[in-house]
Amino acid sequence: EVQLVESGGGLVQPGRSLKLSCAASGFTFSNYYMAWVRQAPKKGLEWVATISTSGSRTYYPDSVKGRFTISRDNAKSSLYLQMNSLKSEDTATYYCARQTGSSFDYWGQGVMVTVSS
Amino acid sequence: DIVMTQGALPNPVPSGESASITCQSSKSLLYSDGKTYLNWYLQRPGQSLQLLIYWMSTRASGVSDRFSGSGSGTDFTLKISRVEAEDVGVYYCQQFLEFPFTFGSGTKLEIK
């Protein structure tokens, strides 16, 4: 059974940093692209980052480019999201998702990040 | 960026009836490989997301055949036949043609 479990969320002040983790199990992690998607409170979904199987290629929307860094450790079946220079508008639930050539086919339960002073 | 626009439902929908959710993209999602890169997801109350349909009309593994997807390059429909209580939630369409991947704003389904 595919499982994705996020951790590392919490309350952080504007301008500070936070690192999210996602532990994957139930599939060969190194064979899949992975992604982060976020959902602000009572809002819709926003794709945040994608990483290739080896980690050599990463993709971001303009809203987080230069502030967020996605990475992975295939030996540990783990995905990460380093978030720097956080803003209030980054407040959201962050989901880890497995990415195929067609979709995000499995999602974690999400982890909440609140950016506030 | 590709803009995804979703329509609303005349909620609540009577149990056992059909419901159709529309989605429109600002650019054709038909790729040169013949596939249309449009996905549908369901977010049940308090839960994470579940993939329902990919490539516009292919049901994901384990998804009921009461869910069906159709459309053209820019106009899409998710049809839910014989709605049940477990279908309650917010439905999102998403384009997977190009970065940045974008989602519709969501369509809420309530059951009577």
PDB file of C-alpha atoms in Angstrom, chain A residues 4-44:
ATOM      1  CA  LEU A   4       3.091   9.247   2.138  1.00  0.00           C
ATOM      2  CA  VAL A   5       3.509  10.805   5.568  1.00  0.00           C
ATOM      3  CA  GLU A   6       4.446  14.460   5.936  1.00  0.00           C
ATOM      4  CA  SER A   7       6.062  16.042   8.980  1.00  0.00           C
ATOM      5  CA  GLY A   8       7.845  19.192  10.066  1.00  0.00           C
ATOM      6  CA  GLY A   9       5.023  21.708   9.955  1.00  0.00           C
ATOM      7  CA  GLY A  10       4.232  24.287  12.605  1.00  0.00           C
ATOM      8  CA  LEU A  11       4.126  27.963  13.461  1.00  0.00           C
ATOM      9  CA  VAL A  12       6.967  30.103  12.119  1.00  0.00           C
ATOM     10  CA  GLN A  13       7.589  33.841  11.992  1.00  0.00           C
ATOM     11  CA  PRO A  14       7.680  35.743   8.706  1.00  0.00           C
ATOM     12  CA  GLY A  15      11.118  35.735   7.161  1.00  0.00           C
ATOM     13  CA  ARG A  16      12.183  32.549   8.911  1.00  0.00           C
ATOM     14  CA  SER A  17      12.751  29.060   7.494  1.00  0.00           C
ATOM     15  CA  LEU A  18      11.132  25.658   7.835  1.00  0.00           C
ATOM     16  CA  LYS A  19      11.865  22.239   6.364  1.00  0.00           C
ATOM     17  CA  LEU A  20       9.143  19.721   5.600  1.00  0.00           C
ATOM     18  CA  SER A  21       9.708  16.001   5.194  1.00  0.00           C
ATOM     19  CA  CYS A  22       7.702  13.272   3.534  1.00  0.00           C
ATOM     20  CA  ALA A  23       8.337   9.586   4.281  1.00  0.00           C
ATOM     21  CA  ALA A  24       7.292   7.288   1.458  1.00  0.00           C
ATOM     22  CA  SER A  25       6.572   3.576   1.581  1.00  0.00           C
ATOM     23  CA  GLY A  26       4.797   0.886  -0.376  1.00  0.00           C
ATOM     24  CA  PHE A  27       6.476   1.597  -3.723  1.00  0.00           C
ATOM     25  CA  THR A  28       9.936   2.003  -5.251  1.00  0.00           C
ATOM     26  CA  PHE A  29      10.513   5.638  -4.367  1.00  0.00           C
ATOM     27  CA  SER A  30      13.478   6.144  -6.676  1.00  0.00           C
ATOM     28  CA  ASN A  31      11.341   5.311  -9.733  1.00  0.00           C
ATOM     29  CA  TYR A  32       8.985   8.241  -9.350  1.00  0.00           C
ATOM     30  CA  TYR A  33       8.987  11.983  -9.689  1.00  0.00           C
ATOM     31  CA  MET A  34       7.635  13.575  -6.515  1.00  0.00           C
ATOM     32  CA  ALA A  35       5.877  16.848  -5.808  1.00  0.00           C
ATOM     33  CA  TRP A  36       4.587  19.231  -3.173  1.00  0.00           C
ATOM     34  CA  VAL A  37       1.160  20.843  -3.458  1.00  0.00           C
ATOM     35  CA  ARG A  38      -0.317  23.305  -0.961  1.00  0.00           C
ATOM     36  CA  GLN A  39      -3.758  24.468   0.038  1.00  0.00           C
ATOM     37  CA  ALA A  40      -4.270  27.738   1.873  1.00  0.00           C
ATOM     38  CA  PRO A  41      -7.073  27.710   4.499  1.00  0.00           C
ATOM     39  CA  LYS A  42     -10.475  27.443   2.809  1.00  0.00           C
ATOM     40  CA  LYS A  43      -8.763  27.913  -0.574  1.00  0.00           C
ATOM     41  CA  GLY A  44      -7.911  25.859  -3.615  1.00  0.00           C
TER      42      GLY A  44
END
